[in-house]
PDB file of C-alpha atoms in Angstrom:
ATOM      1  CA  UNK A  16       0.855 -19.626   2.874  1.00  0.00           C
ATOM      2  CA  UNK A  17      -0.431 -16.472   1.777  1.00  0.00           C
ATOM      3  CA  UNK A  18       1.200 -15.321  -1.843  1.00  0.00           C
ATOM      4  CA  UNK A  19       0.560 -13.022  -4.583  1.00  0.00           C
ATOM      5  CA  UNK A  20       2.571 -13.111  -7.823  1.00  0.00           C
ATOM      6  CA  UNK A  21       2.396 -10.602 -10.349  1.00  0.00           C
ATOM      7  CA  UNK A  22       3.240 -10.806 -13.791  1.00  0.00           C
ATOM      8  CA  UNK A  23       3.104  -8.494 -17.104  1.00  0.00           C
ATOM      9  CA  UNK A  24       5.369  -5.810 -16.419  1.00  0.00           C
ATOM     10  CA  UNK A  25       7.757  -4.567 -19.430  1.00  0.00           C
ATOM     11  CA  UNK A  26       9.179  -1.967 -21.719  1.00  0.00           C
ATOM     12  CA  UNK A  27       6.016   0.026 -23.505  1.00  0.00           C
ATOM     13  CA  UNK A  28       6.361   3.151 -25.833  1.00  0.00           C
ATOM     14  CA  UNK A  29       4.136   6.215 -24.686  1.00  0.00           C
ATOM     15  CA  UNK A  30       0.572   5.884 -25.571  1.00  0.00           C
ATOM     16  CA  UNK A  31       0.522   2.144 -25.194  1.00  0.00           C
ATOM     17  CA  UNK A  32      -0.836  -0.784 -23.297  1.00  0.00           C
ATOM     18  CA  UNK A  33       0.102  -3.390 -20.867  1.00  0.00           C
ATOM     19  CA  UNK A  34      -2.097  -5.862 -18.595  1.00  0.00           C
ATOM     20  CA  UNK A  35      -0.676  -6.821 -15.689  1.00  0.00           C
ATOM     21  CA  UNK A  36      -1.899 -10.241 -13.657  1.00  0.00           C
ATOM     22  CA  UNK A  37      -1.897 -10.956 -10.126  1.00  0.00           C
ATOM     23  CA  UNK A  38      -1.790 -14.918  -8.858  1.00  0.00           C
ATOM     24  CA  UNK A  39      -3.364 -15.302  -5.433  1.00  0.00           C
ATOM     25  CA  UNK A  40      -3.026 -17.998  -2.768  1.00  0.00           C
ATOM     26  CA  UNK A  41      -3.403 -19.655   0.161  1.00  0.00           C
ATOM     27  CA  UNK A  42      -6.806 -18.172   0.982  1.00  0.00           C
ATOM     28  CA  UNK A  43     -10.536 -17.613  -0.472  1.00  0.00           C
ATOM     29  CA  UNK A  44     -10.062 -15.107  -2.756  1.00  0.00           C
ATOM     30  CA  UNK A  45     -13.308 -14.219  -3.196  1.00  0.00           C
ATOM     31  CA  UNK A  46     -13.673 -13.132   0.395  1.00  0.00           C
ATOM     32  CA  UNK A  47     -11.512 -10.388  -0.077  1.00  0.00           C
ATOM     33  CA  UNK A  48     -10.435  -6.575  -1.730  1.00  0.00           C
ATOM     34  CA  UNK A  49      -7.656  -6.585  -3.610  1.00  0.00           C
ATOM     35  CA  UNK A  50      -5.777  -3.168  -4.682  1.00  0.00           C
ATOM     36  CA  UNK A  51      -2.818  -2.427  -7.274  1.00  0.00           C
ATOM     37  CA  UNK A  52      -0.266   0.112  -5.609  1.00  0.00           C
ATOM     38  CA  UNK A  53       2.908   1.421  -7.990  1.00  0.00           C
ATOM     39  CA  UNK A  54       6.432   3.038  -6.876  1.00  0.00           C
ATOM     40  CA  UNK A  55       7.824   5.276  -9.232  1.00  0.00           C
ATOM     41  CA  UNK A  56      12.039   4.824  -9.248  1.00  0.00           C
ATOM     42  CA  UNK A  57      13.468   6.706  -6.049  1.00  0.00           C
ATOM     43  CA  UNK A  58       9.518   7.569  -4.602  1.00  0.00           C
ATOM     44  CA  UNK A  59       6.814   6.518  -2.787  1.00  0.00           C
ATOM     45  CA  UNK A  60       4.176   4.576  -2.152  1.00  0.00           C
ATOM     46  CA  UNK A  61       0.940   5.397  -4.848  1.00  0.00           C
ATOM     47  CA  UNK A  62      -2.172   3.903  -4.264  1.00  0.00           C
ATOM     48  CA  UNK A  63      -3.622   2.819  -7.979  1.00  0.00           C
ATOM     49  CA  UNK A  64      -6.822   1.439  -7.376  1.00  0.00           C
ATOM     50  CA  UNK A  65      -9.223  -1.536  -5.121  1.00  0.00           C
ATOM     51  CA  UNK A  66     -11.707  -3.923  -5.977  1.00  0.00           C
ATOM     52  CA  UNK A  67     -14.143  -5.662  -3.926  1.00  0.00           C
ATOM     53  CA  UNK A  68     -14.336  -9.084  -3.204  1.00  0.00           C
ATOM     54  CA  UNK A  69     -16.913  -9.707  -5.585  1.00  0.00           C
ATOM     55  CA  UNK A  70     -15.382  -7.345  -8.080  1.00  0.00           C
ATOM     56  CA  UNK A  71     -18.544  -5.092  -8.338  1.00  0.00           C
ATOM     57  CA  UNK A  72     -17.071  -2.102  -6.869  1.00  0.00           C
ATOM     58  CA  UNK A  73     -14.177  -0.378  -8.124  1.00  0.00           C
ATOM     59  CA  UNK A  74     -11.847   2.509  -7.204  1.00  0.00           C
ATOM     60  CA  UNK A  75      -9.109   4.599  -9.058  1.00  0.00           C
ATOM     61  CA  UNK A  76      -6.559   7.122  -8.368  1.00  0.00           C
ATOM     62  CA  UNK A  77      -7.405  10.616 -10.595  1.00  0.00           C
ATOM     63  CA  UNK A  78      -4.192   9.956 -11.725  1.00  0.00           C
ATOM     64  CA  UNK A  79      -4.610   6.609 -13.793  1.00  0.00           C
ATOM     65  CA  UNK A  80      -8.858   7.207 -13.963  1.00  0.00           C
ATOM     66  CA  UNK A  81     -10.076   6.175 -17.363  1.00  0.00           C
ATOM     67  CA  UNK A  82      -6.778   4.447 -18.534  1.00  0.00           C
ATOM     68  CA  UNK A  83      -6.288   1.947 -16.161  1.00  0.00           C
ATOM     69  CA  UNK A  84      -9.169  -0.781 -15.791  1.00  0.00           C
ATOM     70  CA  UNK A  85      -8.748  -3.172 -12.338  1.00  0.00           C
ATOM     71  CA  UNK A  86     -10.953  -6.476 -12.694  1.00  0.00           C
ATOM     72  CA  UNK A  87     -10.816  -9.679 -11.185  1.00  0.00           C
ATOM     73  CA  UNK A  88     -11.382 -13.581 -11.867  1.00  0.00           C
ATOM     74  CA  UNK A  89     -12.442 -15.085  -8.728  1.00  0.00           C
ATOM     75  CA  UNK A  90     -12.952 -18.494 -10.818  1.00  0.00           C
ATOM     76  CA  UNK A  91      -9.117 -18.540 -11.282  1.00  0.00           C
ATOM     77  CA  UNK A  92      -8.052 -16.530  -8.065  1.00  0.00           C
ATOM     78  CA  UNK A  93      -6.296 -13.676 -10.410  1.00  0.00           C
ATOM     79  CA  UNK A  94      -6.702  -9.632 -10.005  1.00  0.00           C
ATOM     80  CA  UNK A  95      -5.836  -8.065 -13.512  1.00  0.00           C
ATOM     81  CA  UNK A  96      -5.046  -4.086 -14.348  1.00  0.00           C
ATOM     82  CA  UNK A  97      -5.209  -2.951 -17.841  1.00  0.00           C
ATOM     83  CA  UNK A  98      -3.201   0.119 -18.584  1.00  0.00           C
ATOM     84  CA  UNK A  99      -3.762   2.001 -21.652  1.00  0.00           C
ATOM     85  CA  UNK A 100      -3.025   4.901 -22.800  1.00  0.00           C
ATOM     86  CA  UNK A 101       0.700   4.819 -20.639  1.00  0.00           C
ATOM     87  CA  UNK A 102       3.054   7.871 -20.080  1.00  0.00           C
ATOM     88  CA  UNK A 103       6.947   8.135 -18.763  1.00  0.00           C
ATOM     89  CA  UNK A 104       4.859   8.920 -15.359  1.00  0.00           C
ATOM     90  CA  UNK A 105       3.504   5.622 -14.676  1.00  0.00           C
ATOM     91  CA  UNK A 106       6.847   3.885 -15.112  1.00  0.00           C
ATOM     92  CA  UNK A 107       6.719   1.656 -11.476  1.00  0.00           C
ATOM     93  CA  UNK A 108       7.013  -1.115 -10.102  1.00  0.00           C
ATOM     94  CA  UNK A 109       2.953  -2.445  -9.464  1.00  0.00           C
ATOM     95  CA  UNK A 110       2.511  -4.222  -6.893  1.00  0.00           C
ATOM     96  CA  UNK A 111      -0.411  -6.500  -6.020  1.00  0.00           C
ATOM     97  CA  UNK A 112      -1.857  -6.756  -1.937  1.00  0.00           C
ATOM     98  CA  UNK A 113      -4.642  -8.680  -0.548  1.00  0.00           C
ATOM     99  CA  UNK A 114      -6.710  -5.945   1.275  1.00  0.00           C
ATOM    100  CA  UNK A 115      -8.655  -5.979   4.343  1.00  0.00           C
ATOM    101  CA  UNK A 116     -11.572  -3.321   4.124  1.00  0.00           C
ATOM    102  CA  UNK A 117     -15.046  -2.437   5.585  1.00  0.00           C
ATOM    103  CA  UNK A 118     -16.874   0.628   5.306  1.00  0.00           C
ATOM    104  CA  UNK A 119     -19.073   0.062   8.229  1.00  0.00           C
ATOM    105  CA  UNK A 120     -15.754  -0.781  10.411  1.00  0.00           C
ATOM    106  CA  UNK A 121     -13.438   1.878   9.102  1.00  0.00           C
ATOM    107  CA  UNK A 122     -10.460   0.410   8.276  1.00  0.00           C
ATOM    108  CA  UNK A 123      -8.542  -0.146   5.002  1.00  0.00           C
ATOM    109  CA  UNK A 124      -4.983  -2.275   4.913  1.00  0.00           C
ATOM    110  CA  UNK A 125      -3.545  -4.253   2.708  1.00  0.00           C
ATOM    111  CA  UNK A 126      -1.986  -7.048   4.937  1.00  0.00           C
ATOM    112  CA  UNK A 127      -0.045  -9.012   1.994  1.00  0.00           C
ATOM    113  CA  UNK A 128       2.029  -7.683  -0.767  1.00  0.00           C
ATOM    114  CA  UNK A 129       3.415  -9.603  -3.926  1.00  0.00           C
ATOM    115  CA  UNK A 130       7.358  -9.077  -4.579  1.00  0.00           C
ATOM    116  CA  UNK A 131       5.448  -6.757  -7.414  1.00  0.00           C
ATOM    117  CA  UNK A 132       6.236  -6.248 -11.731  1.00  0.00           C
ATOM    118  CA  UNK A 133       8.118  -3.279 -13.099  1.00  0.00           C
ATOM    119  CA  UNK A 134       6.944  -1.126 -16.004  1.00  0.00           C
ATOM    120  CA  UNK A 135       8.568   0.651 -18.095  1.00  0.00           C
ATOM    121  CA  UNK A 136       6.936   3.652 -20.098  1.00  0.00           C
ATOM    122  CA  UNK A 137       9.627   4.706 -23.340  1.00  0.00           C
ATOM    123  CA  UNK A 138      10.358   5.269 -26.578  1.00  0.00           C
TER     124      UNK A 138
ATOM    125  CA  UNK B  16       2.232  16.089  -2.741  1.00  0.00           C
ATOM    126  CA  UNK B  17       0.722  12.868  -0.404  1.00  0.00           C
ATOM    127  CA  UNK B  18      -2.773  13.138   1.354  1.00  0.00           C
ATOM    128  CA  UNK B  19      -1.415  11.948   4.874  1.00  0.00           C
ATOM    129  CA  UNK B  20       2.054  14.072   5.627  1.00  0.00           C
ATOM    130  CA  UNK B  21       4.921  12.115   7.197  1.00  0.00           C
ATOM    131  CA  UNK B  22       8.413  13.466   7.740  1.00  0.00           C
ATOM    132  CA  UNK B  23      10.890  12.833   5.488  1.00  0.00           C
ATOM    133  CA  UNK B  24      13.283  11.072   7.655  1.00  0.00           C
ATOM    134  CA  UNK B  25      14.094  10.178  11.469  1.00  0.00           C
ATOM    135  CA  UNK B  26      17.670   8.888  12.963  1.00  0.00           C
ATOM    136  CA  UNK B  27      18.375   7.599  16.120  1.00  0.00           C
ATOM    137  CA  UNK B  28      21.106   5.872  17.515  1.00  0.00           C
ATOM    138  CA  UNK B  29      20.835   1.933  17.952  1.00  0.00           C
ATOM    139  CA  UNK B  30      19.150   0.640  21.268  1.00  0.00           C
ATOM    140  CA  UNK B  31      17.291   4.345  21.534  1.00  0.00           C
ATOM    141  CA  UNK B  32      13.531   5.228  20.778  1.00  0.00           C
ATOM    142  CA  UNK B  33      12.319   6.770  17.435  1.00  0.00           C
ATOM    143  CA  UNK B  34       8.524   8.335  16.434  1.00  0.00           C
ATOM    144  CA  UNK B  35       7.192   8.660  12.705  1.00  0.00           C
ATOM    145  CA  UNK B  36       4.614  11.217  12.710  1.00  0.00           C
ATOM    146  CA  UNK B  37       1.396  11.051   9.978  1.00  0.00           C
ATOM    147  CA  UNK B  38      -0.797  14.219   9.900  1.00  0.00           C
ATOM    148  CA  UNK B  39      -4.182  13.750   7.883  1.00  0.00           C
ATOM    149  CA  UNK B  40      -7.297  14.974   7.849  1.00  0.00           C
ATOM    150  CA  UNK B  41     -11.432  14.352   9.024  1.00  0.00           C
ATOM    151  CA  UNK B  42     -12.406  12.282   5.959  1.00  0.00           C
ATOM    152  CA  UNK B  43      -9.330   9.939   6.505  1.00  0.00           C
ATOM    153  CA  UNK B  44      -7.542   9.650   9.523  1.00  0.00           C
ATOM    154  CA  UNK B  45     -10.057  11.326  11.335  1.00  0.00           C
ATOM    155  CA  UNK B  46     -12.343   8.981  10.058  1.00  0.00           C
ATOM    156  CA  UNK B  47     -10.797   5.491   9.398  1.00  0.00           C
ATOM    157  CA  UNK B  48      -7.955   3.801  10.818  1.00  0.00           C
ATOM    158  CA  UNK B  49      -4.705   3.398  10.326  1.00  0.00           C
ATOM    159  CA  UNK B  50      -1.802   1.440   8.935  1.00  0.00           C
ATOM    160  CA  UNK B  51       2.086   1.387   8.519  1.00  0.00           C
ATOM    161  CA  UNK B  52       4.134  -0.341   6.346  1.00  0.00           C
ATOM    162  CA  UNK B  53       7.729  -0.973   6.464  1.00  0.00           C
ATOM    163  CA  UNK B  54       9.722  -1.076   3.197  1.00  0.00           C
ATOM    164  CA  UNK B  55      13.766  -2.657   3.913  1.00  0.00           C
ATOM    165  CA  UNK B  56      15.798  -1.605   0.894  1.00  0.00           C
ATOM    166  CA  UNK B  57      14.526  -3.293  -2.608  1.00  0.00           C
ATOM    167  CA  UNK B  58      12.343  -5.337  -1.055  1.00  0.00           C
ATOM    168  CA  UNK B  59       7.921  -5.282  -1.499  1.00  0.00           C
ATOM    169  CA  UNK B  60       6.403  -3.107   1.735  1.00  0.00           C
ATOM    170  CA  UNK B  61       5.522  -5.211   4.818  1.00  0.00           C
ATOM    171  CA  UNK B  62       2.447  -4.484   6.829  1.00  0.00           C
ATOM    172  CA  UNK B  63       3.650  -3.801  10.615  1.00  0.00           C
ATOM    173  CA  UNK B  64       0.363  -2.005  12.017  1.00  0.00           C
ATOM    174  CA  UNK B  65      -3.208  -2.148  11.516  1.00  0.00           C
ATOM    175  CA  UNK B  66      -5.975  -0.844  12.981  1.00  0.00           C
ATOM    176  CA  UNK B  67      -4.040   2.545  14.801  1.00  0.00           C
ATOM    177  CA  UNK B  68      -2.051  -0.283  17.328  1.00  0.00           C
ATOM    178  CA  UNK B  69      -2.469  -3.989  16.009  1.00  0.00           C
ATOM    179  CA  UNK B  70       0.399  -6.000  15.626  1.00  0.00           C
ATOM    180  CA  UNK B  71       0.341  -8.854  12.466  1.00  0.00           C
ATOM    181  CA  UNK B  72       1.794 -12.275  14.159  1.00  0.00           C
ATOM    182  CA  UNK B  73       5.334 -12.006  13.793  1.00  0.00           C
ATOM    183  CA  UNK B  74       5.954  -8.565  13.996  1.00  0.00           C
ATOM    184  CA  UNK B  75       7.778  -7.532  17.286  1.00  0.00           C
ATOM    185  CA  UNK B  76       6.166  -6.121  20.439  1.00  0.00           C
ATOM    186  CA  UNK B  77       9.607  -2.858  19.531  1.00  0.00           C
ATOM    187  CA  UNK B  78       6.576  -1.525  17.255  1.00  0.00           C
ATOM    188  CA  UNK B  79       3.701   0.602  18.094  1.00  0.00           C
ATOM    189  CA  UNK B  80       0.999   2.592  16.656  1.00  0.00           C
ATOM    190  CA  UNK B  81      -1.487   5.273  18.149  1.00  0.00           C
ATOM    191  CA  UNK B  82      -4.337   7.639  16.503  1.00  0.00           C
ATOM    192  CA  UNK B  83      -5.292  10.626  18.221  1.00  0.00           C
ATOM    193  CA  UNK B  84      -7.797  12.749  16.114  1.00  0.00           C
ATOM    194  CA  UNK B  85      -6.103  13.110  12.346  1.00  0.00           C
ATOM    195  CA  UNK B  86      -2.748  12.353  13.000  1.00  0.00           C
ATOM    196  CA  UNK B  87      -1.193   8.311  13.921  1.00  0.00           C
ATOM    197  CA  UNK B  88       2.102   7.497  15.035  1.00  0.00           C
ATOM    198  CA  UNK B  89       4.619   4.766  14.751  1.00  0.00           C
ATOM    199  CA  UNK B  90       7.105   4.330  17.699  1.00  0.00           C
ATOM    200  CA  UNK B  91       9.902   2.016  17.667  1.00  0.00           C
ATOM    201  CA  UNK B  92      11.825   1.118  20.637  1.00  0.00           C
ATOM    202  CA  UNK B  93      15.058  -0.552  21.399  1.00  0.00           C
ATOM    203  CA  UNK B  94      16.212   0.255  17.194  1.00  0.00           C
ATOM    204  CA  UNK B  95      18.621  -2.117  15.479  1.00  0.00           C
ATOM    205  CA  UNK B  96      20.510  -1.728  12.519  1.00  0.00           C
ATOM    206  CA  UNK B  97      17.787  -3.938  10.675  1.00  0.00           C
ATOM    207  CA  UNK B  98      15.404  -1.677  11.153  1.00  0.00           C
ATOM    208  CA  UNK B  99      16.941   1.107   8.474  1.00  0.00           C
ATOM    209  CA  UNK B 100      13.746   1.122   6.494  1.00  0.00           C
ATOM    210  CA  UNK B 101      11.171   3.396   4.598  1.00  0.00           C
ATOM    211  CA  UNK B 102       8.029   3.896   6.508  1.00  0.00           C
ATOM    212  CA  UNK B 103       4.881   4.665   5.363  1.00  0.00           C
ATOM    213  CA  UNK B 104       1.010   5.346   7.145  1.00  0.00           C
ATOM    214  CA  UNK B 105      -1.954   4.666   5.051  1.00  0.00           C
ATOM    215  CA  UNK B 106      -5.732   4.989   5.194  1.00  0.00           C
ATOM    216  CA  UNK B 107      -8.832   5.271   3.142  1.00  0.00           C
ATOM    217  CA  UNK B 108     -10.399   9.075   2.600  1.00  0.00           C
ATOM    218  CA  UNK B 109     -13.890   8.568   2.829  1.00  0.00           C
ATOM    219  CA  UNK B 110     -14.522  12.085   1.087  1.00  0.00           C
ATOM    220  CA  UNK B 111     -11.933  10.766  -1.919  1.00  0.00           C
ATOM    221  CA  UNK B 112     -12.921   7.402  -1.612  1.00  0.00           C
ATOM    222  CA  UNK B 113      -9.052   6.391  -2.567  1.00  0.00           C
ATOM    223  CA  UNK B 114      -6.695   5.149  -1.053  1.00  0.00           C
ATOM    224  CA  UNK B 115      -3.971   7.459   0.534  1.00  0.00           C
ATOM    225  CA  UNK B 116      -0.311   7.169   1.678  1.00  0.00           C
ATOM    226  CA  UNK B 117       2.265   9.438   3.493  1.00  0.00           C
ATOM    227  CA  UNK B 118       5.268  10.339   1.458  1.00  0.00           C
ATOM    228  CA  UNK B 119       7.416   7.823   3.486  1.00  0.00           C
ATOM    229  CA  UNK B 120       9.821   8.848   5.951  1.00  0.00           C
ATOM    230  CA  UNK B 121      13.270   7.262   5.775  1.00  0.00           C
ATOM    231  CA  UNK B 122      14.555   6.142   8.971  1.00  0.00           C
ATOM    232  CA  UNK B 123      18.261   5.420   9.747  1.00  0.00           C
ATOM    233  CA  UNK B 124      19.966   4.014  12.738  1.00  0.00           C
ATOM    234  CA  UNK B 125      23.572   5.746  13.281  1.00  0.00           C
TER     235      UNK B 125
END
């Protein structure tokens, strides 16, 4: 079975830093993008950011761009997201999805979600 | 504001037809294809249509998808009570290169 499990979500002051991990399963990990996506309490859907399969591409939201970091360690099938520098905004639940993606084929979907990790950005 | 524009919310009775609209643009919908999700109340979103019209094994034959030019839509038929959800289209923006969501639309069967 397919599963993702996130971990690292807490209570964080403003200005601080968190890193959340992702525990895939049940398929090559390697062979696959993986993207962070956050719901803010009472709102929508917000893409964060994807990585590629072989973690050499990256992409990030303008809204988290130069404080959040996405990586990945394909040796230990886990997706990772550093967040520094953290405001009351990016208090969410994060949730980790295993995402099917190719350029050349145009489409983009992330076909399994983990039950996701809340953060919570306060003094 | 989202990328990809999605009504707010739908209602239909139980048994009847419903549409969820997504409006976009050339560098996303126009240009890569699309997905909905379907988030049941405090539960993780569910992937319920890839690709404009593919179904995921397990989903039921009650959902659709279709992609005409920059705007998708989700159609479910024959609604039950189970399906009171948050919906939500997404795509890549090739222009952006992010990804993008609709602001959801919340659908309720009266």
């Amino acid at each position: 079975e397919v599963q993702m499990v996130e971990s690292g979500g807490g209570l964080v002051q403003p200005g601080g830093s968190l890193r959340l991990s992702c525990a895939a399963s049940g398929f090559t990990f390697s062979n696959y993008a993986m993207s962070w996506v956050r719901q803010a309490p009472g709102k929508g859907l917000e893409w964060v950011s994807t990585i590629s399969g072989s973690g050499g591409s990256t992409y990030y939201a303008d809204s988290v761009k130069g404080r959040f970091t996405i990586s990945r360690d394909n040796s230990k099938n886990t997706l990772s997201l550093q967040l520094n520098s953290l405001r009351a905004e990016d208090t969410a639940v994060y949730y980790c999805a295993k995402t099917e993606w190719s350029f050349a084929l145009h489409y983009y979907y992330m076909d399994v979600w983990g039950k996701g990790t809340t953060v919570t950005v306060s003094s | 504001q989202s990328v990809l524009t999605q009504p707010p919310s739908v209602s239909a009775a139980p048994g009847q037809k419903v549409t969820i609209s997504c409006s976009g643009s050339s560098s996303n919908i126009g240009d890569n294809s699309v997905s909905w999700y379907q988030q049941l109340p405090g539960t993780a979103p569910k992937l319920l249509i890839y690709d404009n019209n593919k179904r995921p094994s397990g989903i039921p034959d009650r959902f659709s998808g279709s992609q005409s030019g920059t705007s998708a839509t989700l159609g479910i038929t024959g609604l039950q009570t189970g399906d009171e959800a948050d919906y939500y289209c997404g795509t890549w923006d090739s222009s952006l290169s992010v990804g993008v969501f609709g602001g959801g639309t919340k659908l309720t069967v009266l």
